[in-house]
PDB file of C-alpha atoms in Angstrom:
ATOM      1  CA  MET A   1     -39.419 159.643  47.883  1.00 44.00           C
ATOM      2  CA  SER A   2     -40.370 162.591  45.025  1.00 42.00           C
ATOM      3  CA  ASP A   3     -43.736 161.899  42.792  1.00 41.00           C
ATOM      4  CA  SER A   4     -41.230 161.913  39.724  1.00 38.00           C
ATOM      5  CA  ARG A   5     -39.500 158.574  41.410  1.00 40.00           C
ATOM      6  CA  GLN A   6     -43.280 156.921  41.940  1.00 39.00           C
ATOM      7  CA  THR A   7     -44.679 157.744  38.628  1.00 35.00           C
ATOM      8  CA  ALA A   8     -41.809 156.414  37.325  1.00 36.00           C
ATOM      9  CA  LYS A   9     -42.954 153.020  38.944  1.00 37.00           C
ATOM     10  CA  THR A  10     -46.099 153.166  39.251  1.00 34.00           C
ATOM     11  CA  THR A  11     -47.330 154.626  35.577  1.00 34.00           C
ATOM     12  CA  SER A  12     -48.891 151.849  33.364  1.00 33.00           C
ATOM     13  CA  SER A  13     -47.320 153.841  30.581  1.00 34.00           C
ATOM     14  CA  GLY A  14     -44.015 153.699  32.172  1.00 38.00           C
ATOM     15  CA  ARG A  15     -40.851 151.898  33.586  1.00 41.00           C
ATOM     16  CA  GLY A  16     -43.157 149.684  35.500  1.00 40.00           C
ATOM     17  CA  GLN A  17     -44.839 148.545  32.009  1.00 40.00           C
ATOM     18  CA  VAL A  18     -41.352 147.042  31.098  1.00 45.00           C
ATOM     19  CA  SER A  19     -40.958 145.239  34.745  1.00 41.00           C
ATOM     20  CA  GLY A  20     -44.117 143.829  33.889  1.00 40.00           C
ATOM     21  CA  SER A  21     -42.740 142.069  30.950  1.00 40.00           C
ATOM     22  CA  GLY A  22     -40.638 140.254  33.188  1.00 47.00           C
ATOM     23  CA  PRO A  23     -37.254 139.908  32.290  1.00 50.00           C
ATOM     24  CA  GLY A  24     -38.139 138.483  29.250  1.00 61.00           C
ATOM     25  CA  ASP A  25     -36.378 139.419  25.813  1.00 68.00           C
ATOM     26  CA  ASN A  26     -38.952 141.922  25.480  1.00 75.00           C
ATOM     27  CA  GLY A  27     -38.635 143.833  27.713  1.00 88.00           C
ATOM     28  CA  LEU A  28     -34.813 143.387  27.700  1.00 91.00           C
ATOM     29  CA  ASP A  29     -34.970 145.883  24.146  1.00 91.00           C
ATOM     30  CA  ALA A  30     -37.032 148.072  25.385  1.00 92.00           C
ATOM     31  CA  ILE A  31     -34.599 149.174  28.100  1.00 94.00           C
ATOM     32  CA  TYR A  32     -31.827 148.955  26.089  1.00 92.00           C
ATOM     33  CA  ARG A  33     -33.361 150.948  23.630  1.00 89.00           C
ATOM     34  CA  SER A  34     -34.556 153.087  27.427  1.00 92.00           C
ATOM     35  CA  ILE A  35     -30.506 153.265  27.633  1.00 93.00           C
ATOM     36  CA  SER A  36     -29.278 153.860  23.929  1.00 86.00           C
ATOM     37  CA  GLU A  37     -31.783 156.930  23.777  1.00 83.00           C
ATOM     38  CA  ALA A  38     -30.318 158.140  26.548  1.00 87.00           C
ATOM     39  CA  ILE A  39     -27.018 158.047  25.970  1.00 85.00           C
ATOM     40  CA  ILE A  40     -26.714 159.079  22.400  1.00 77.00           C
ATOM     41  CA  GLU A  41     -29.701 161.456  23.124  1.00 75.00           C
ATOM     42  CA  HIS A  42     -27.061 163.809  26.332  1.00 76.00           C
ATOM     43  CA  ARG A  43     -28.781 163.002  28.966  1.00 85.00           C
ATOM     44  CA  LEU A  44     -26.122 160.090  29.983  1.00 88.00           C
ATOM     45  CA  LYS A  45     -23.072 161.995  29.877  1.00 85.00           C
ATOM     46  CA  PRO A  46     -19.927 160.225  27.990  1.00 86.00           C
ATOM     47  CA  GLY A  47     -17.812 158.625  31.478  1.00 89.00           C
ATOM     48  CA  ALA A  48     -21.013 159.009  33.705  1.00 92.00           C
ATOM     49  CA  ARG A  49     -21.554 155.570  35.980  1.00 94.00           C
ATOM     50  CA  LEU A  50     -24.483 153.243  35.098  1.00 95.00           C
ATOM     51  CA  ARG A  51     -25.151 151.454  38.575  1.00 94.00           C
ATOM     52  CA  GLU A  52     -26.145 148.469  38.224  1.00 94.00           C
ATOM     53  CA  ASP A  53     -28.261 148.134  41.276  1.00 94.00           C
ATOM     54  CA  ALA A  54     -29.960 151.871  40.391  1.00 94.00           C
ATOM     55  CA  LEU A  55     -31.089 150.524  36.653  1.00 95.00           C
ATOM     56  CA  ALA A  56     -32.888 147.239  38.448  1.00 94.00           C
ATOM     57  CA  ASP A  57     -34.855 150.164  40.449  1.00 94.00           C
ATOM     58  CA  VAL A  58     -35.822 152.328  37.716  1.00 94.00           C
ATOM     59  CA  PHE A  59     -36.912 150.071  35.883  1.00 95.00           C
ATOM     60  CA  GLY A  60     -38.250 146.695  37.940  1.00 93.00           C
ATOM     61  CA  VAL A  61     -35.740 144.354  36.817  1.00 94.00           C
ATOM     62  CA  SER A  62     -33.478 142.069  38.578  1.00 94.00           C
ATOM     63  CA  ARG A  63     -29.942 143.398  38.032  1.00 94.00           C
ATOM     64  CA  THR A  64     -28.886 140.414  35.891  1.00 94.00           C
ATOM     65  CA  GLY A  65     -31.727 141.653  33.516  1.00 95.00           C
ATOM     66  CA  ILE A  66     -29.538 144.824  33.202  1.00 96.00           C
ATOM     67  CA  ARG A  67     -26.082 143.561  33.209  1.00 95.00           C
ATOM     68  CA  LYS A  68     -27.012 141.313  29.929  1.00 95.00           C
ATOM     69  CA  VAL A  69     -28.654 145.283  28.545  1.00 96.00           C
ATOM     70  CA  LEU A  70     -25.090 146.738  29.601  1.00 96.00           C
ATOM     71  CA  GLN A  71     -23.382 143.816  27.946  1.00 95.00           C
ATOM     72  CA  ARG A  72     -25.017 144.699  25.512  1.00 93.00           C
ATOM     73  CA  LEU A  73     -24.609 148.424  25.193  1.00 93.00           C
ATOM     74  CA  ALA A  74     -20.991 147.574  25.347  1.00 93.00           C
ATOM     75  CA  LEU A  75     -20.341 145.335  22.718  1.00 89.00           C
ATOM     76  CA  GLU A  76     -21.679 148.176  20.681  1.00 84.00           C
ATOM     77  CA  GLN A  77     -18.651 150.573  22.702  1.00 84.00           C
ATOM     78  CA  LEU A  78     -21.638 152.967  23.770  1.00 88.00           C
ATOM     79  CA  VAL A  79     -21.285 150.862  27.456  1.00 93.00           C
ATOM     80  CA  THR A  80     -17.845 150.484  28.848  1.00 94.00           C
ATOM     81  CA  LEU A  81     -17.862 147.608  31.327  1.00 95.00           C
ATOM     82  CA  THR A  82     -14.513 147.728  34.051  1.00 92.00           C
ATOM     83  CA  PRO A  83     -13.562 145.513  36.083  1.00 89.00           C
ATOM     84  CA  ARG A  84     -14.864 146.494  39.805  1.00 84.00           C
ATOM     85  CA  ARG A  85     -15.766 149.859  38.951  1.00 85.00           C
ATOM     86  CA  GLY A  86     -19.331 148.728  36.508  1.00 92.00           C
ATOM     87  CA  ALA A  87     -20.800 150.643  33.735  1.00 95.00           C
ATOM     88  CA  SER A  88     -19.791 153.628  32.854  1.00 94.00           C
ATOM     89  CA  VAL A  89     -20.745 155.736  28.953  1.00 92.00           C
ATOM     90  CA  THR A  90     -18.099 155.198  26.394  1.00 89.00           C
ATOM     91  CA  ARG A  91     -15.846 158.410  26.605  1.00 87.00           C
ATOM     92  CA  PRO A  92     -13.631 157.632  23.021  1.00 87.00           C
ATOM     93  CA  SER A  93     -10.870 159.112  23.403  1.00 86.00           C
ATOM     94  CA  VAL A  94      -8.888 160.985  20.567  1.00 83.00           C
ATOM     95  CA  ASP A  95      -7.462 158.221  19.246  1.00 86.00           C
ATOM     96  CA  GLU A  96     -10.557 156.237  19.011  1.00 88.00           C
ATOM     97  CA  ALA A  97     -13.013 159.095  17.460  1.00 88.00           C
ATOM     98  CA  ARG A  98     -10.232 159.399  14.894  1.00 89.00           C
ATOM     99  CA  ASP A  99     -11.196 155.787  14.360  1.00 93.00           C
ATOM    100  CA  VAL A 100     -14.779 156.008  13.925  1.00 93.00           C
ATOM    101  CA  PHE A 101     -14.143 158.671  11.736  1.00 94.00           C
ATOM    102  CA  GLU A 102     -11.627 156.647   9.153  1.00 95.00           C
ATOM    103  CA  ALA A 103     -13.979 153.843   8.906  1.00 96.00           C
ATOM    104  CA  ARG A 104     -17.027 156.237   7.862  1.00 97.00           C
ATOM    105  CA  LEU A 105     -14.936 157.810   4.821  1.00 96.00           C
ATOM    106  CA  LEU A 106     -14.744 154.329   3.558  1.00 96.00           C
ATOM    107  CA  VAL A 107     -16.873 153.011   4.491  1.00 97.00           C
ATOM    108  CA  GLU A 108     -20.392 155.667   3.160  1.00 97.00           C
ATOM    109  CA  CYS A 109     -18.314 156.370   0.838  1.00 97.00           C
ATOM    110  CA  ALA A 110     -18.395 153.836  -1.073  1.00 96.00           C
ATOM    111  CA  MET A 111     -21.573 153.202  -0.650  1.00 97.00           C
ATOM    112  CA  MET A 112     -22.848 156.297  -1.807  1.00 97.00           C
ATOM    113  CA  ASP A 113     -23.274 155.023  -5.900  1.00 97.00           C
ATOM    114  CA  ALA A 114     -25.088 151.887  -4.552  1.00 97.00           C
ATOM    115  CA  ALA A 115     -27.246 154.484  -2.587  1.00 97.00           C
ATOM    116  CA  ALA A 116     -27.670 157.106  -5.569  1.00 97.00           C
ATOM    117  CA  LYS A 117     -28.843 153.953  -7.596  1.00 97.00           C
ATOM    118  CA  ARG A 118     -31.164 152.072  -5.593  1.00 97.00           C
ATOM    119  CA  ILE A 119     -32.820 155.647  -3.859  1.00 97.00           C
ATOM    120  CA  THR A 120     -36.895 156.619  -4.588  1.00 97.00           C
ATOM    121  CA  GLU A 121     -38.448 159.251  -5.064  1.00 97.00           C
ATOM    122  CA  GLU A 122     -40.153 158.579  -1.156  1.00 97.00           C
ATOM    123  CA  ASP A 123     -36.867 157.670   0.672  1.00 97.00           C
ATOM    124  CA  ILE A 124     -36.165 161.049  -0.943  1.00 97.00           C
ATOM    125  CA  GLN A 125     -39.095 162.456   0.693  1.00 97.00           C
ATOM    126  CA  GLU A 126     -38.259 160.628   3.544  1.00 97.00           C
ATOM    127  CA  LEU A 127     -34.551 162.130   4.099  1.00 97.00           C
ATOM    128  CA  GLN A 128     -35.821 164.929   3.097  1.00 96.00           C
ATOM    129  CA  GLU A 129     -37.515 165.327   6.469  1.00 96.00           C
ATOM    130  CA  MET A 130     -34.524 164.278   8.136  1.00 95.00           C
ATOM    131  CA  ALA A 131     -32.575 166.878   7.094  1.00 94.00           C
ATOM    132  CA  LYS A 132     -35.332 169.748   8.065  1.00 94.00           C
ATOM    133  CA  GLN A 133     -35.069 168.917  11.263  1.00 94.00           C
ATOM    134  CA  GLU A 134     -32.364 167.839  11.594  1.00 90.00           C
ATOM    135  CA  ARG A 135     -32.093 172.401  10.531  1.00 90.00           C
ATOM    136  CA  GLU A 136     -35.213 172.993  12.523  1.00 91.00           C
ATOM    137  CA  ALA A 137     -33.775 170.922  16.108  1.00 87.00           C
ATOM    138  CA  LEU A 138     -29.844 172.873  15.192  1.00 84.00           C
ATOM    139  CA  ARG A 139     -32.018 176.509  14.473  1.00 86.00           C
ATOM    140  CA  ASN A 140     -33.360 176.441  17.900  1.00 86.00           C
ATOM    141  CA  ARG A 141     -30.105 175.849  20.189  1.00 80.00           C
ATOM    142  CA  GLU A 142     -31.271 172.029  20.436  1.00 80.00           C
ATOM    143  CA  GLN A 143     -28.142 169.524  19.636  1.00 77.00           C
ATOM    144  CA  ARG A 144     -28.801 166.681  21.578  1.00 76.00           C
ATOM    145  CA  ILE A 145     -31.427 166.151  18.871  1.00 82.00           C
ATOM    146  CA  ALA A 146     -29.451 167.453  15.948  1.00 84.00           C
ATOM    147  CA  ILE A 147     -27.193 165.266  16.552  1.00 83.00           C
ATOM    148  CA  LYS A 148     -29.683 162.349  17.259  1.00 84.00           C
ATOM    149  CA  LEU A 149     -31.134 163.067  14.401  1.00 89.00           C
ATOM    150  CA  SER A 150     -27.936 163.545  12.259  1.00 89.00           C
ATOM    151  CA  ALA A 151     -27.175 159.565  12.924  1.00 89.00           C
ATOM    152  CA  ILE A 152     -30.249 158.475  11.829  1.00 91.00           C
ATOM    153  CA  PHE A 153     -29.786 160.580   8.613  1.00 94.00           C
ATOM    154  CA  HIS A 154     -26.589 158.496   8.126  1.00 95.00           C
ATOM    155  CA  ALA A 155     -27.458 154.747   9.244  1.00 94.00           C
ATOM    156  CA  ARG A 156     -30.881 155.588   6.352  1.00 96.00           C
ATOM    157  CA  LEU A 157     -28.448 156.113   4.337  1.00 95.00           C
ATOM    158  CA  ALA A 158     -26.557 152.760   4.465  1.00 96.00           C
ATOM    159  CA  GLU A 159     -29.829 150.912   4.515  1.00 96.00           C
ATOM    160  CA  ILE A 160     -30.849 152.514   0.981  1.00 97.00           C
ATOM    161  CA  SER A 161     -27.569 150.922  -0.677  1.00 95.00           C
ATOM    162  CA  GLY A 162     -28.864 147.828   0.024  1.00 95.00           C
ATOM    163  CA  ASN A 163     -26.088 146.404   2.104  1.00 94.00           C
ATOM    164  CA  ARG A 164     -27.391 145.410   5.287  1.00 93.00           C
ATOM    165  CA  THR A 165     -24.657 144.369   7.273  1.00 94.00           C
ATOM    166  CA  LEU A 166     -21.960 147.436   6.188  1.00 94.00           C
ATOM    167  CA  ALA A 167     -25.863 149.354   6.749  1.00 94.00           C
ATOM    168  CA  GLY A 168     -26.047 147.609  10.417  1.00 93.00           C
ATOM    169  CA  PHE A 169     -21.910 148.778  10.622  1.00 94.00           C
ATOM    170  CA  VAL A 170     -22.874 152.712  10.423  1.00 95.00           C
ATOM    171  CA  GLY A 171     -25.447 152.130  12.460  1.00 91.00           C
ATOM    172  CA  GLN A 172     -22.821 151.555  14.747  1.00 90.00           C
ATOM    173  CA  LEU A 173     -20.849 154.020  13.968  1.00 93.00           C
ATOM    174  CA  ALA A 174     -22.608 156.656  13.621  1.00 90.00           C
ATOM    175  CA  SER A 175     -23.994 156.182  17.198  1.00 86.00           C
ATOM    176  CA  ARG A 176     -20.348 156.345  18.568  1.00 88.00           C
ATOM    177  CA  SER A 177     -20.023 159.347  16.351  1.00 88.00           C
ATOM    178  CA  SER A 178     -22.984 160.382  18.068  1.00 83.00           C
ATOM    179  CA  LEU A 179     -20.966 160.171  21.579  1.00 83.00           C
ATOM    180  CA  ILE A 180     -17.497 161.811  19.803  1.00 87.00           C
ATOM    181  CA  LEU A 181     -19.836 165.174  18.682  1.00 83.00           C
ATOM    182  CA  ALA A 182     -21.288 164.881  22.370  1.00 76.00           C
ATOM    183  CA  VAL A 183     -17.812 164.940  24.174  1.00 77.00           C
ATOM    184  CA  TYR A 184     -15.311 167.423  21.370  1.00 81.00           C
ATOM    185  CA  GLY A 185     -18.587 168.967  19.976  1.00 75.00           C
ATOM    186  CA  ASN A 186     -18.809 172.599  19.672  1.00 68.00           C
ATOM    187  CA  ALA A 187     -22.147 173.934  20.948  1.00 58.00           C
ATOM    188  CA  GLY A 188     -24.381 175.503  18.167  1.00 52.00           C
ATOM    189  CA  HIS A 189     -23.058 173.180  15.304  1.00 54.00           C
ATOM    190  CA  LEU A 190     -22.142 169.978  14.060  1.00 58.00           C
ATOM    191  CA  GLY A 191     -19.765 171.097  12.553  1.00 53.00           C
ATOM    192  CA  CYS A 192     -21.268 170.585   8.418  1.00 62.00           C
ATOM    193  CA  GLU A 193     -22.880 172.637   7.236  1.00 62.00           C
ATOM    194  CA  SER A 194     -27.016 173.025   8.234  1.00 65.00           C
ATOM    195  CA  HIS A 195     -27.997 172.841   4.603  1.00 83.00           C
ATOM    196  CA  ASP A 196     -24.799 169.438   3.872  1.00 90.00           C
ATOM    197  CA  HIS A 197     -28.161 167.087   4.081  1.00 94.00           C
ATOM    198  CA  ASP A 198     -29.608 168.371   1.485  1.00 94.00           C
ATOM    199  CA  ASN A 199     -27.294 169.254  -1.768  1.00 94.00           C
ATOM    200  CA  LEU A 200     -26.154 164.650  -0.938  1.00 96.00           C
ATOM    201  CA  ILE A 201     -29.557 164.006  -1.292  1.00 97.00           C
ATOM    202  CA  ASP A 202     -29.389 166.349  -4.000  1.00 97.00           C
ATOM    203  CA  PHE A 203     -26.775 164.438  -5.955  1.00 97.00           C
ATOM    204  CA  LEU A 204     -28.522 160.602  -4.918  1.00 97.00           C
ATOM    205  CA  ALA A 205     -31.718 161.672  -5.812  1.00 97.00           C
ATOM    206  CA  ALA A 206     -30.002 163.642  -9.995  1.00 97.00           C
ATOM    207  CA  GLY A 207     -28.208 160.177  -9.518  1.00 97.00           C
ATOM    208  CA  ASP A 208     -24.803 160.906  -9.359  1.00 97.00           C
ATOM    209  CA  GLY A 209     -23.455 158.652  -7.021  1.00 97.00           C
ATOM    210  CA  ALA A 210     -19.286 159.955  -7.735  1.00 97.00           C
ATOM    211  CA  LYS A 211     -20.608 163.585  -7.100  1.00 97.00           C
ATOM    212  CA  ALA A 212     -21.936 162.341  -3.683  1.00 97.00           C
ATOM    213  CA  SER A 213     -19.323 160.087  -1.933  1.00 97.00           C
ATOM    214  CA  ASP A 214     -17.080 162.630  -2.995  1.00 97.00           C
ATOM    215  CA  PHE A 215     -19.325 165.190  -0.822  1.00 96.00           C
ATOM    216  CA  MET A 216     -19.177 162.796   1.914  1.00 96.00           C
ATOM    217  CA  GLU A 217     -15.665 162.750   1.654  1.00 96.00           C
ATOM    218  CA  ARG A 218     -15.530 166.739   2.153  1.00 94.00           C
ATOM    219  CA  HIS A 219     -18.684 166.434   4.779  1.00 94.00           C
ATOM    220  CA  LEU A 220     -17.627 163.724   6.937  1.00 94.00           C
ATOM    221  CA  LYS A 221     -13.820 164.994   6.861  1.00 92.00           C
ATOM    222  CA  SER A 222     -15.589 168.942   7.717  1.00 90.00           C
ATOM    223  CA  ILE A 223     -17.425 167.748  11.320  1.00 88.00           C
ATOM    224  CA  GLU A 224     -13.773 165.672  12.254  1.00 88.00           C
ATOM    225  CA  ALA A 225     -11.822 169.165  11.465  1.00 86.00           C
ATOM    226  CA  SER A 226     -14.164 170.268  13.612  1.00 83.00           C
ATOM    227  CA  LEU A 227     -14.096 168.766  17.300  1.00 83.00           C
ATOM    228  CA  SER A 228     -12.251 170.033  19.652  1.00 73.00           C
ATOM    229  CA  ILE A 229     -10.869 168.216  22.551  1.00 50.00           C
ATOM    230  CA  PHE A 230     -12.283 169.158  26.547  1.00 50.00           C
ATOM    231  CA  GLU A 231     -12.898 167.816  29.794  1.00 50.00           C
ATOM    232  CA  GLU A 232     -15.650 166.587  31.505  1.00 54.00           C
ATOM    233  CA  PRO A 233     -15.457 165.718  35.133  1.00 55.00           C
ATOM    234  CA  GLU A 234     -16.985 162.101  35.756  1.00 59.00           C
ATOM    235  CA  GLU A 235     -20.462 162.251  36.810  1.00 64.00           C
ATOM    236  CA  THR A 236     -23.406 160.350  39.024  1.00 71.00           C
ATOM    237  CA  PRO A 237     -25.999 160.850  36.986  1.00 74.00           C
ATOM    238  CA  ASP A 238     -29.937 160.764  38.924  1.00 80.00           C
ATOM    239  CA  LEU A 239     -31.396 157.745  37.172  1.00 80.00           C
ATOM    240  CA  TRP A 240     -34.547 158.328  38.244  1.00 82.00           C
ATOM    241  CA  ASP A 241     -34.735 161.996  36.773  1.00 81.00           C
ATOM    242  CA  ILE A 242     -33.361 160.981  33.360  1.00 78.00           C
ATOM    243  CA  PHE A 243     -35.134 158.088  32.882  1.00 82.00           C
ATOM    244  CA  ALA A 244     -38.536 159.501  34.096  1.00 72.00           C
ATOM    245  CA  VAL A 245     -39.274 161.749  30.650  1.00 53.00           C
ATOM    246  CA  ASP A 246     -39.884 158.699  29.056  1.00 53.00           C
ATOM    247  CA  ALA A 247     -42.833 158.092  31.720  1.00 48.00           C
TER     248      ALA A 247
END
């Protein structure tokens, strides 16, 4: 076994710590976060198989615990469970991609008026910092990080609107969009101008919900219009290599 794999098992700050928590809720929550982040950041690519036995070995928990985590991810449509085949990272179809963006248009645009009324100076500063980090990621050609930051930005905007139920829905849609961008997006950009989020913040800061809603519509349509279809071969990832990064 390589040194990195030994580290993933034995380090006090790595996956060994998760196994020390046992198969309880806290330990499984940590595994859920690790896998979902790996999916959103495109370290686990769409279509990649997720073997229960391998994940159980990596995280030091039972297959029953891993199965619970995969079922939770499947409910959020980040993972697909297939009888006799097991789990794999969801690979959205073209129709699913269109459905997700249609849902985002309906929900996120409608939330901008409430967000414009409720936004605080602290919220504005937080969003501006998020937008700055996203621009830097794009400038450094860190596509997977930029995709993750964009999803976080949109989820935070939804939270500012004050409707927790819709904010949770937008968070799920944003995560699914990360998969869609990983599959159908173009390298080097997210299908929108790098300053789009800054412009959106300006409208919200001015309290203009109508302009923010109109801009959000153009923003989301621009992202969807940039998508292109390509085939990517299925792969079985090295789970030790992926999750040893967190060790």
